Amino acid sequence: MEPVLELRRVGYAYHTLAGETEALRDISFSVQPGEFVSLVGPSGCGKSTLLSLICGLLRPERGEILIQGAQVGYMLQKDHLLEWRSVYRNAVLGLEMARQLTPEAEARVRRMLETYGLSGFADARPSELSGGRRQRAALIRTLALEPDLLLLDEPFSALDYQTRLEVGDDIGTILRKEGKTALLVTHDLAEAISLGSRVLVLSKRPAQVKAVVPVSFSAEEGGRRLSPLERRNAPEFSGYFQRIWKEVREDG
Amino acid sequence: MGKISEAQQAFLRRAARHRRLVRLGRWWIFLLFLALWEGTARLGWLNDFIFSSPSRLAVSFGSMARDGSIFLHTGITLGETLVSFGLVTALSLLLALLFWRCRLAAEILEPYLVMLNSLPKSALAPVLIVWLGGNVRTIIVAAVSLAVFGSTLTLLTGFREVDEDKIKLIRSLGGGSRDIMAKVMIPHSIPLLVSTMKVNIGLCLVGVIIGEFLAARAGLGYLIIYGSQVFKMDYVILSIVILCACSAGLYRLIGLLEKRVS
């Protein structure tokens, strides 16, 4: 199968008058359709830079990024719902700007709001929503454009621990149900393992791909997928955790 | 709504009493001031030829209202103020958006803007008269020049404070500069826009009066200068009183606008 995303020896550096900071060096990997890839690495190693490059907000200085299908959805760390719009109007923001706000698209967004427990809040202000609901609304805003590839930049890091587990579980399940291909950046190893089908470990800056750890659970062999919370309780979980922890640690 | 508790009722009574006191206090000051002014003038402690008095003001307002001249002067001043206020609002918004779009231009022009902003604009008025003539154009240009630079700088600073991540969000959803302006920057800056409008309406009134001092045949500024020259202090003080009312009214108008947008 043709990969949705392929990076070939991508390099990027930030320039200031004080000097050059190399953020990424020789990053190569690919993501297959339907795959959920987690990217972990020490903080400040250039993970967000990588997503900005893939999303096209920045241009790589070296190497190339190939994307199958034009639509890339990007979910930022904070939800950034616009307070002067209702939840529904926030959810259709992308469609509105792309001039794709057709009745079908509107119906799709309404349906998603309903499926994910937000239909009662469609006309509410974002500030009336809890952290978890806000994050779900932000996800719907991203999914409304029907992206072929979804980039998640630590989307749960702004939430408290309990909400974080719940929303992580929620969003993982939603993405799997919609059959989306996703690339998740996180510094939470447990999150990376519980959501990803593969974990990429990046090194300290300048970031390079240090290890690729495919994640599989014996309970999933029959084709059944474990939910992220179930994965956390699976016997293999701690083994993966140790292994990835070691990879990340060796660096520092 | 359910039954209101005892304590809540007591609180509501206190709040109502507080409001009453404030209103009463305001009226008291106003009436006391009028009484003192009128009384001292009647008793001859104040020279009412120089200081005028409420009754003299009422008489001259009455006579000027009969021939309509006071409404003409007030109307002209208000009209000029509103026109320059509209121009200032539109121009500063446009300039600020332009400078936000084009960083290079903003950076090049910034020291000039700062200089123009701090220049005492009343110094420009005589120059404007020579260039533009003693007419309404001069007055409006004077008023606009007083407010437009500061307002542009304030709005530009506000635009630059928009969260980088919100801009990133719009870009990640496929929006361009126009979307950033329409969807994020302008709605984000509405409170700022209204507060600069509040400052501007006052500045425009100041500018219009300066302009009228020098280059008018009508308007409250003209009436003040005319009154002081022919020693009719009633005219001068009446104009000042009307100006007080106008500025309070204009401020209220923006206040209403503020309530509507928030």
Coordinates of C-alpha atoms in Angstrom, one line a residue:
Chain A
M1 CA 0.0 0.0 0.0
E2 CA 1.1 3.5 -0.7
P3 CA 2.0 5.4 2.4
V4 CA -0.1 8.4 3.4
L5 CA 2.9 10.3 4.5
E6 CA 6.6 9.9 3.7
L7 CA 9.5 11.9 5.0
R8 CA 12.8 11.7 3.3
R9 CA 15.9 13.0 5.1
V10 CA 14.1 16.1 6.3
G11 CA 16.2 18.7 8.0
Y12 CA 15.2 22.0 9.5
A13 CA 17.0 24.8 11.5
Y14 CA 15.8 28.0 13.2
H15 CA 17.7 31.1 12.4
T16 CA 18.1 34.2 14.6
L17 CA 20.7 36.9 14.6
A18 CA 22.4 35.2 17.5
G19 CA 22.9 32.0 15.4
E20 CA 21.4 28.9 14.0
T21 CA 19.6 26.2 16.0
E22 CA 19.3 22.9 14.2
A23 CA 16.0 21.4 15.2
L24 CA 15.7 18.3 12.9
R25 CA 18.3 16.3 11.1
D26 CA 17.8 13.5 8.5
I27 CA 14.3 12.5 9.6
S28 CA 13.0 9.7 7.5
F29 CA 9.9 7.6 8.1
S30 CA 6.5 6.8 6.6
V31 CA 3.0 6.3 7.8
Q32 CA 0.6 3.8 6.2
P33 CA -3.1 4.4 5.8
G34 CA -5.1 3.7 9.0
E35 CA -1.9 3.6 11.1
F36 CA -1.6 5.5 14.3
V37 CA 2.0 6.5 14.9
S38 CA 3.2 8.0 18.1
L39 CA 6.2 10.3 18.3
V40 CA 8.0 10.6 21.6
G41 CA 11.2 12.4 22.5
P42 CA 12.6 14.8 25.1
S43 CA 10.9 18.1 25.4
G44 CA 12.2 20.8 23.1
C45 CA 13.5 18.3 20.6
G46 CA 11.6 19.6 17.7
K47 CA 8.5 17.5 17.7
S48 CA 6.2 20.4 17.1
T49 CA 8.5 21.7 14.4
L50 CA 8.1 18.4 12.6
L51 CA 4.3 18.6 12.7
S52 CA 4.4 22.2 11.4
L53 CA 6.6 21.0 8.5
I54 CA 4.2 18.2 7.7
C55 CA 1.2 20.5 7.9
G56 CA 2.9 22.9 5.5
L57 CA 3.2 25.8 8.0
L58 CA 7.0 25.6 7.6
R59 CA 9.0 24.5 4.6
P60 CA 11.8 21.9 5.1
E61 CA 15.3 23.3 4.5
R62 CA 16.5 19.9 3.4
G63 CA 14.8 16.7 2.3
E64 CA 11.2 16.2 1.2
I65 CA 7.8 15.4 2.6
L66 CA 5.4 13.5 0.5
I67 CA 1.7 13.4 1.3
Q68 CA -1.0 11.3 -0.4
G69 CA -4.2 13.2 -0.6
A70 CA -4.1 16.9 0.1
Q71 CA -6.0 17.2 3.4
V72 CA -4.0 17.3 6.6
G73 CA -5.7 18.1 9.9
Y74 CA -3.7 19.6 12.7
M75 CA -4.8 19.5 16.3
L76 CA -2.9 21.9 18.5
Q77 CA -1.9 21.6 22.1
K78 CA -4.6 23.8 23.3
D79 CA -8.1 23.8 21.8
H80 CA -8.1 27.4 20.8
L81 CA -11.8 27.6 20.4
L82 CA -12.8 31.1 19.6
E83 CA -14.8 32.6 22.4
W84 CA -16.9 34.8 20.2
R85 CA -18.3 31.9 18.3
S86 CA -20.7 29.2 19.5
V87 CA -19.4 25.6 19.7
Y88 CA -21.1 24.8 16.5
R89 CA -19.7 27.8 14.7
N90 CA -16.2 26.9 16.0
A91 CA -16.7 23.4 14.7
V92 CA -17.4 24.6 11.1
L93 CA -14.6 27.2 11.1
G94 CA -12.5 25.2 8.7
L95 CA -15.4 24.5 6.4
E96 CA -16.3 28.1 6.4
M97 CA -12.9 29.2 5.3
A98 CA -12.6 26.6 2.7
R99 CA -16.1 27.6 1.4
Q100 CA -17.3 24.1 1.8
L101 CA -20.1 24.8 4.2
T102 CA -22.7 22.8 2.3
P103 CA -25.8 21.4 3.9
E104 CA -24.3 17.9 3.7
A105 CA -21.2 19.1 5.5
E106 CA -23.3 20.9 8.1
A107 CA -25.3 17.8 8.7
R108 CA -22.0 15.8 9.1
V109 CA -20.8 18.2 11.8
R110 CA -24.1 18.1 13.6
R111 CA -24.0 14.3 13.5
M112 CA -20.4 14.3 14.9
L113 CA -21.5 16.7 17.7
E114 CA -24.2 14.3 18.6
T115 CA -22.1 11.2 18.4
Y116 CA -19.5 12.7 20.7
G117 CA -21.9 14.1 23.3
L118 CA -21.9 17.7 22.3
S119 CA -25.2 18.2 20.6
G120 CA -26.6 19.9 23.7
F121 CA -23.8 22.4 23.6
A122 CA -23.9 23.4 19.9
D123 CA -25.1 26.9 20.7
A124 CA -23.1 27.3 23.9
R125 CA -20.0 29.5 24.3
P126 CA -16.8 27.5 24.5
S127 CA -16.2 28.8 28.0
E128 CA -19.3 26.9 29.2
L129 CA -17.6 23.6 28.2
S130 CA -15.4 21.4 30.4
G131 CA -11.8 20.8 29.3
G132 CA -12.6 17.4 27.9
R133 CA -15.6 18.7 25.9
R134 CA -13.6 21.6 24.6
Q135 CA -10.9 19.2 23.3
R136 CA -13.6 17.0 21.6
A137 CA -15.1 20.2 20.0
A138 CA -11.6 21.0 18.7
L139 CA -11.3 17.5 17.3
I140 CA -14.6 17.8 15.5
R141 CA -13.4 21.1 14.0
T142 CA -10.3 19.3 12.7
L143 CA -12.3 16.2 11.5
A144 CA -15.0 18.4 9.8
L145 CA -12.6 19.0 6.9
E146 CA -12.3 15.2 6.5
P147 CA -8.5 15.1 6.7
D148 CA -6.7 12.1 5.2
L149 CA -4.0 12.5 7.8
L150 CA -4.4 13.8 11.3
L151 CA -1.6 15.5 13.2
L152 CA -2.0 15.6 17.0
D153 CA 0.4 17.9 18.9
E154 CA 0.2 16.9 22.6
P155 CA -3.6 17.4 22.4
F156 CA -4.1 16.2 26.0
S157 CA -1.3 18.0 27.7
A158 CA -3.3 20.9 28.9
L159 CA -5.8 18.7 30.7
D160 CA -5.7 17.4 34.2
Y161 CA -4.7 13.8 34.7
Q162 CA -8.1 12.2 35.0
T163 CA -9.7 14.2 32.1
R164 CA -6.6 13.4 30.1
L165 CA -7.1 9.6 30.5
E166 CA -10.7 10.0 29.6
V167 CA -10.2 12.2 26.6
G168 CA -7.3 10.2 25.4
D169 CA -9.5 7.2 25.5
D170 CA -12.3 9.0 23.8
I171 CA -10.3 10.5 21.0
G172 CA -8.3 7.3 20.4
T173 CA -11.6 5.5 20.0
I174 CA -13.1 8.2 17.8
L175 CA -10.2 8.2 15.5
R176 CA -10.2 4.4 15.2
K177 CA -13.9 4.4 14.5
E178 CA -13.5 7.0 11.7
G179 CA -10.6 5.0 10.4
K180 CA -8.2 7.9 10.4
T181 CA -4.5 7.9 9.9
A182 CA -2.9 9.8 12.7
L183 CA 0.5 11.0 13.9
L184 CA 0.6 11.8 17.6
V185 CA 3.3 13.9 19.2
T186 CA 3.6 13.4 23.0
H187 CA 6.1 13.3 25.8
D188 CA 3.9 10.9 27.8
L189 CA 5.2 7.5 27.0
A190 CA 2.1 5.7 28.4
E191 CA -0.1 7.7 26.1
A192 CA 2.1 7.0 23.1
I193 CA 1.9 3.2 23.8
S194 CA -1.8 3.1 24.6
L195 CA -2.7 4.9 21.4
G196 CA -0.1 4.1 18.8
S197 CA 0.4 1.1 16.6
R198 CA 4.0 2.2 16.3
V199 CA 6.2 4.4 18.5
L200 CA 9.0 6.5 17.0
V201 CA 11.6 7.7 19.5
L202 CA 13.3 11.0 18.6
S203 CA 16.7 12.0 20.1
K204 CA 17.6 15.3 21.7
R205 CA 18.1 18.3 19.4
P206 CA 18.9 18.1 16.6
A207 CA 16.3 15.4 16.5
Q208 CA 16.9 12.2 14.7
V209 CA 14.8 9.0 14.6
K210 CA 16.5 7.0 17.3
A211 CA 14.3 3.9 17.4
V212 CA 11.1 2.5 16.0
V213 CA 9.1 0.3 18.3
P214 CA 6.1 -1.5 16.8
V215 CA 3.5 -2.0 19.4
S216 CA 1.3 -5.1 19.4
F217 CA -0.8 -6.8 22.0
S218 CA -1.6 -10.5 22.1
A219 CA -5.2 -9.7 23.0
E220 CA -5.5 -7.8 19.7
E221 CA -4.5 -10.8 17.6
G222 CA -8.0 -11.9 16.9
G223 CA -8.6 -8.6 15.1
R224 CA -10.3 -7.0 18.2
R225 CA -8.8 -3.7 19.1
L226 CA -8.2 -2.8 22.8
S227 CA -9.3 0.6 23.9
P228 CA -6.4 2.8 25.1
L229 CA -7.4 2.2 28.7
E230 CA -7.5 -1.6 28.2
R231 CA -4.1 -1.4 26.6
R232 CA -2.7 0.2 29.7
N233 CA -3.8 -2.8 31.7
A234 CA -2.5 -5.4 29.2
P235 CA 0.5 -7.5 30.3
E236 CA 2.8 -6.3 27.5
F237 CA 2.3 -2.7 28.3
S238 CA 5.0 -2.4 31.0
G239 CA 7.5 -4.1 28.7
Y240 CA 7.0 -1.6 26.0
F241 CA 7.2 1.2 28.6
Q242 CA 10.5 0.0 29.9
R243 CA 12.0 -0.3 26.4
I244 CA 10.9 3.1 25.2
W245 CA 11.8 4.7 28.5
K246 CA 15.3 3.3 28.1
E247 CA 15.6 4.7 24.6
V248 CA 14.5 8.1 25.7
R249 CA 16.7 8.1 28.8
E250 CA 19.9 7.0 27.1
D251 CA 19.9 10.2 25.4
G252 CA 20.1 12.5 28.4
Chain B
M1 CA -36.8 31.4 40.3
G2 CA -37.5 30.0 43.7
K3 CA -38.1 31.8 46.9
I4 CA -35.5 34.5 47.8
S5 CA -33.8 33.9 51.1
E6 CA -33.8 36.4 54.0
A7 CA -30.1 37.2 53.6
Q8 CA -30.5 37.6 49.8
Q9 CA -33.3 40.1 50.4
A10 CA -31.2 42.1 52.8
F11 CA -28.4 42.1 50.3
L12 CA -30.7 43.3 47.5
R13 CA -32.0 46.1 49.8
R14 CA -28.5 47.2 50.6
A15 CA -27.6 47.2 46.9
A16 CA -30.6 49.3 46.0
R17 CA -29.9 51.7 48.9
H18 CA -26.3 52.1 47.6
R19 CA -27.6 52.9 44.1
R20 CA -30.0 55.4 45.5
L21 CA -27.3 57.1 47.5
V22 CA -25.1 57.4 44.4
R23 CA -27.8 59.0 42.4
L24 CA -28.9 61.3 45.1
G25 CA -25.3 62.4 45.8
R26 CA -24.8 63.3 42.1
W27 CA -28.0 65.4 41.9
W28 CA -27.1 67.1 45.2
I29 CA -23.7 68.2 43.9
F30 CA -25.3 69.5 40.8
L31 CA -28.1 71.4 42.6
L32 CA -25.7 72.7 45.3
F33 CA -23.4 74.0 42.6
L34 CA -26.2 75.8 40.8
A35 CA -27.6 77.3 44.0
L36 CA -24.2 78.5 45.2
W37 CA -23.4 80.0 41.8
E38 CA -26.8 81.7 41.5
G39 CA -26.8 82.8 45.1
T40 CA -23.3 84.3 45.2
A41 CA -24.1 86.1 41.9
R42 CA -27.3 87.6 43.3
L43 CA -25.6 88.7 46.5
G44 CA -23.0 90.4 44.5
W45 CA -20.1 88.3 45.8
L46 CA -19.4 87.1 42.3
N47 CA -19.3 89.5 39.4
D48 CA -21.9 88.0 37.1
F49 CA -20.7 90.0 34.2
I50 CA -17.5 87.9 34.3
F51 CA -18.7 84.7 35.9
S52 CA -22.3 84.8 34.5
S53 CA -24.9 82.9 36.5
P54 CA -27.4 80.1 35.9
S55 CA -30.3 82.5 35.4
R56 CA -28.3 84.6 32.9
L57 CA -27.3 81.4 31.1
A58 CA -31.0 80.4 30.9
V59 CA -32.0 83.8 29.5
S60 CA -29.3 83.8 26.9
F61 CA -30.0 80.2 26.0
G62 CA -33.7 81.2 25.7
S63 CA -33.0 84.0 23.3
M64 CA -30.5 82.0 21.3
A65 CA -32.9 79.1 21.1
R66 CA -35.6 81.4 19.8
D67 CA -33.6 82.5 16.9
G68 CA -32.2 79.0 16.5
S69 CA -28.6 80.1 16.6
I70 CA -27.5 77.9 19.6
F71 CA -28.8 74.8 17.8
L72 CA -26.9 75.7 14.7
H73 CA -23.7 76.2 16.6
T74 CA -24.1 73.0 18.6
G75 CA -25.2 71.0 15.5
I76 CA -22.2 72.2 13.5
T77 CA -19.8 71.2 16.3
L78 CA -21.4 67.8 16.8
G79 CA -21.5 67.2 13.1
E80 CA -17.9 68.0 12.6
T81 CA -17.0 65.8 15.6
L82 CA -19.0 62.8 14.3
V83 CA -17.5 63.2 10.8
S84 CA -13.9 63.3 12.1
F85 CA -14.6 60.5 14.5
G86 CA -15.9 58.3 11.7
L87 CA -12.8 59.2 9.6
V88 CA -10.4 58.5 12.6
T89 CA -12.1 55.1 13.2
A90 CA -12.0 54.0 9.6
L91 CA -8.5 55.4 8.9
S92 CA -6.8 54.0 12.0
L93 CA -8.4 50.6 11.5
L94 CA -7.3 50.5 7.9
L95 CA -3.8 51.7 8.7
A96 CA -3.4 49.3 11.5
L97 CA -4.5 46.3 9.3
L98 CA -2.1 47.5 6.6
F99 CA 0.8 47.8 8.9
W100 CA 0.0 44.4 10.4
R101 CA -0.1 42.9 7.0
C102 CA 3.2 44.5 5.9
R103 CA 5.7 44.3 8.7
L104 CA 8.4 46.0 6.7
A105 CA 6.4 49.1 6.1
A106 CA 5.4 49.2 9.7
E107 CA 9.0 48.9 10.9
I108 CA 10.1 51.6 8.5
L109 CA 7.4 54.0 9.4
E110 CA 7.2 53.4 13.1
P111 CA 9.4 56.3 14.3
Y112 CA 7.5 58.7 12.1
L113 CA 4.2 57.5 13.5
V114 CA 5.5 57.9 17.0
M115 CA 6.8 61.4 16.2
L116 CA 3.5 62.5 14.6
N117 CA 1.6 61.1 17.5
S118 CA 3.5 63.1 20.1
L119 CA 3.6 66.3 18.1
P120 CA 1.3 68.9 19.7
K121 CA -1.3 69.1 17.0
S122 CA -2.5 72.6 18.0
A123 CA 0.8 73.8 16.5
L124 CA -0.4 72.4 13.1
A125 CA -3.6 74.4 13.2
P126 CA -2.2 77.7 11.9
V127 CA -0.4 75.8 9.1
L128 CA -3.6 74.0 8.2
I129 CA -5.4 77.3 7.8
V130 CA -2.8 78.6 5.4
W131 CA -2.9 75.4 3.4
L132 CA -6.5 74.6 3.5
G133 CA -8.2 77.9 4.2
G134 CA -10.4 78.9 7.1
N135 CA -13.2 76.3 6.6
V136 CA -14.7 73.0 7.7
R137 CA -12.0 71.1 6.0
T138 CA -9.3 72.6 8.2
I139 CA -11.3 71.8 11.3
I140 CA -11.9 68.2 10.4
V141 CA -8.2 67.7 9.4
A142 CA -7.2 69.2 12.7
A143 CA -9.5 66.8 14.6
V144 CA -8.4 63.8 12.6
S145 CA -4.7 64.5 13.0
L146 CA -5.2 64.8 16.7
A147 CA -6.5 61.3 17.1
V148 CA -5.5 59.1 14.2
F149 CA -1.9 58.4 14.9
G150 CA -2.3 57.3 18.5
S151 CA -5.3 55.2 17.6
T152 CA -3.4 53.5 14.8
L153 CA -0.5 52.7 17.2
T154 CA -2.9 51.3 19.8
L155 CA -4.8 49.1 17.4
L156 CA -1.5 47.8 15.8
T157 CA -0.2 46.9 19.2
G158 CA -3.5 45.1 19.9
F159 CA -3.3 43.2 16.6
R160 CA 0.2 42.1 17.5
E161 CA -0.9 40.7 20.8
V162 CA -3.2 38.2 19.1
D163 CA -2.1 34.7 20.2
E164 CA 0.4 33.2 17.6
D165 CA -1.3 29.9 18.1
K166 CA -4.7 31.2 17.0
I167 CA -3.0 32.3 13.8
K168 CA -1.4 28.9 13.5
L169 CA -4.8 27.4 14.0
I170 CA -6.3 29.4 11.1
R171 CA -3.4 28.5 8.9
S172 CA -3.6 24.8 9.8
L173 CA -7.3 24.9 8.8
G174 CA -6.2 26.2 5.4
G175 CA -7.1 29.9 6.0
G176 CA -5.0 32.8 4.6
S177 CA -4.2 36.3 5.9
R178 CA -7.7 37.5 5.1
D179 CA -9.2 34.8 7.2
I180 CA -6.8 35.6 10.0
M181 CA -8.0 39.2 10.0
A182 CA -11.7 38.4 9.6
K183 CA -12.0 35.4 11.9
V184 CA -9.4 36.1 14.6
M185 CA -7.9 39.6 14.7
I186 CA -10.9 41.8 14.3
P187 CA -13.2 39.9 16.7
H188 CA -10.4 39.6 19.1
S189 CA -9.7 43.3 19.0
I190 CA -13.3 44.5 19.3
P191 CA -13.0 45.4 23.0
L192 CA -9.8 47.3 22.2
L193 CA -11.5 49.0 19.2
V194 CA -14.3 50.2 21.5
S195 CA -12.0 51.5 24.1
T196 CA -10.0 53.4 21.5
M197 CA -13.2 54.8 20.2
K198 CA -14.0 56.1 23.6
V199 CA -10.7 58.0 23.7
N200 CA -11.1 59.1 20.1
I201 CA -14.5 60.7 20.5
G202 CA -13.1 62.9 23.2
L203 CA -10.0 63.8 21.2
C204 CA -12.1 64.6 18.1
L205 CA -14.2 67.1 20.1
V206 CA -11.0 68.7 21.4
G207 CA -9.6 68.8 17.8
V208 CA -12.9 70.3 16.5
I209 CA -12.9 73.0 19.1
I210 CA -9.2 73.9 18.4
G211 CA -10.1 74.1 14.8
E212 CA -13.1 76.2 15.4
F213 CA -11.1 78.6 17.6
L214 CA -9.0 79.5 14.5
A215 CA -11.0 78.8 11.4
A216 CA -14.7 78.9 11.8
R217 CA -17.7 81.1 11.2
A218 CA -20.0 78.9 13.4
G219 CA -19.8 76.2 16.0
L220 CA -19.3 76.3 19.8
G221 CA -15.6 76.9 19.5
Y222 CA -16.3 79.9 17.4
L223 CA -19.0 81.1 19.9
I224 CA -16.4 80.9 22.7
I225 CA -13.9 83.0 20.9
Y226 CA -16.5 85.4 19.7
G227 CA -18.0 85.7 23.2
S228 CA -14.6 86.4 24.8
Q229 CA -13.7 89.0 22.2
V230 CA -16.9 91.0 22.6
F231 CA -16.9 90.3 26.3
K232 CA -20.2 88.4 26.3
M233 CA -19.2 85.9 28.9
D234 CA -22.7 84.4 28.9
Y235 CA -21.9 83.0 25.4
V236 CA -18.6 81.6 26.5
I237 CA -19.9 79.9 29.6
L238 CA -23.1 78.7 27.9
S239 CA -20.9 77.1 25.1
I240 CA -18.8 75.4 27.8
V241 CA -21.9 74.0 29.5
I242 CA -23.2 72.7 26.2
L243 CA -19.8 71.2 25.4
C244 CA -19.9 69.3 28.8
A245 CA -23.3 67.9 27.9
C246 CA -22.1 67.0 24.4
S247 CA -19.1 65.1 25.5
A248 CA -21.1 63.2 28.2
G249 CA -23.7 62.4 25.5
L250 CA -21.1 61.2 23.0
Y251 CA -19.4 59.1 25.6
R252 CA -22.7 57.5 26.5
L253 CA -23.3 56.7 22.8
I254 CA -20.1 54.7 22.6
G255 CA -21.0 53.1 25.9
L256 CA -24.3 51.9 24.4
L257 CA -22.4 50.5 21.4
E258 CA -20.1 48.7 23.8
K259 CA -23.0 47.1 25.5
R260 CA -24.4 45.9 22.2
V261 CA -21.2 44.2 21.0
S262 CA -20.4 42.5 24.3

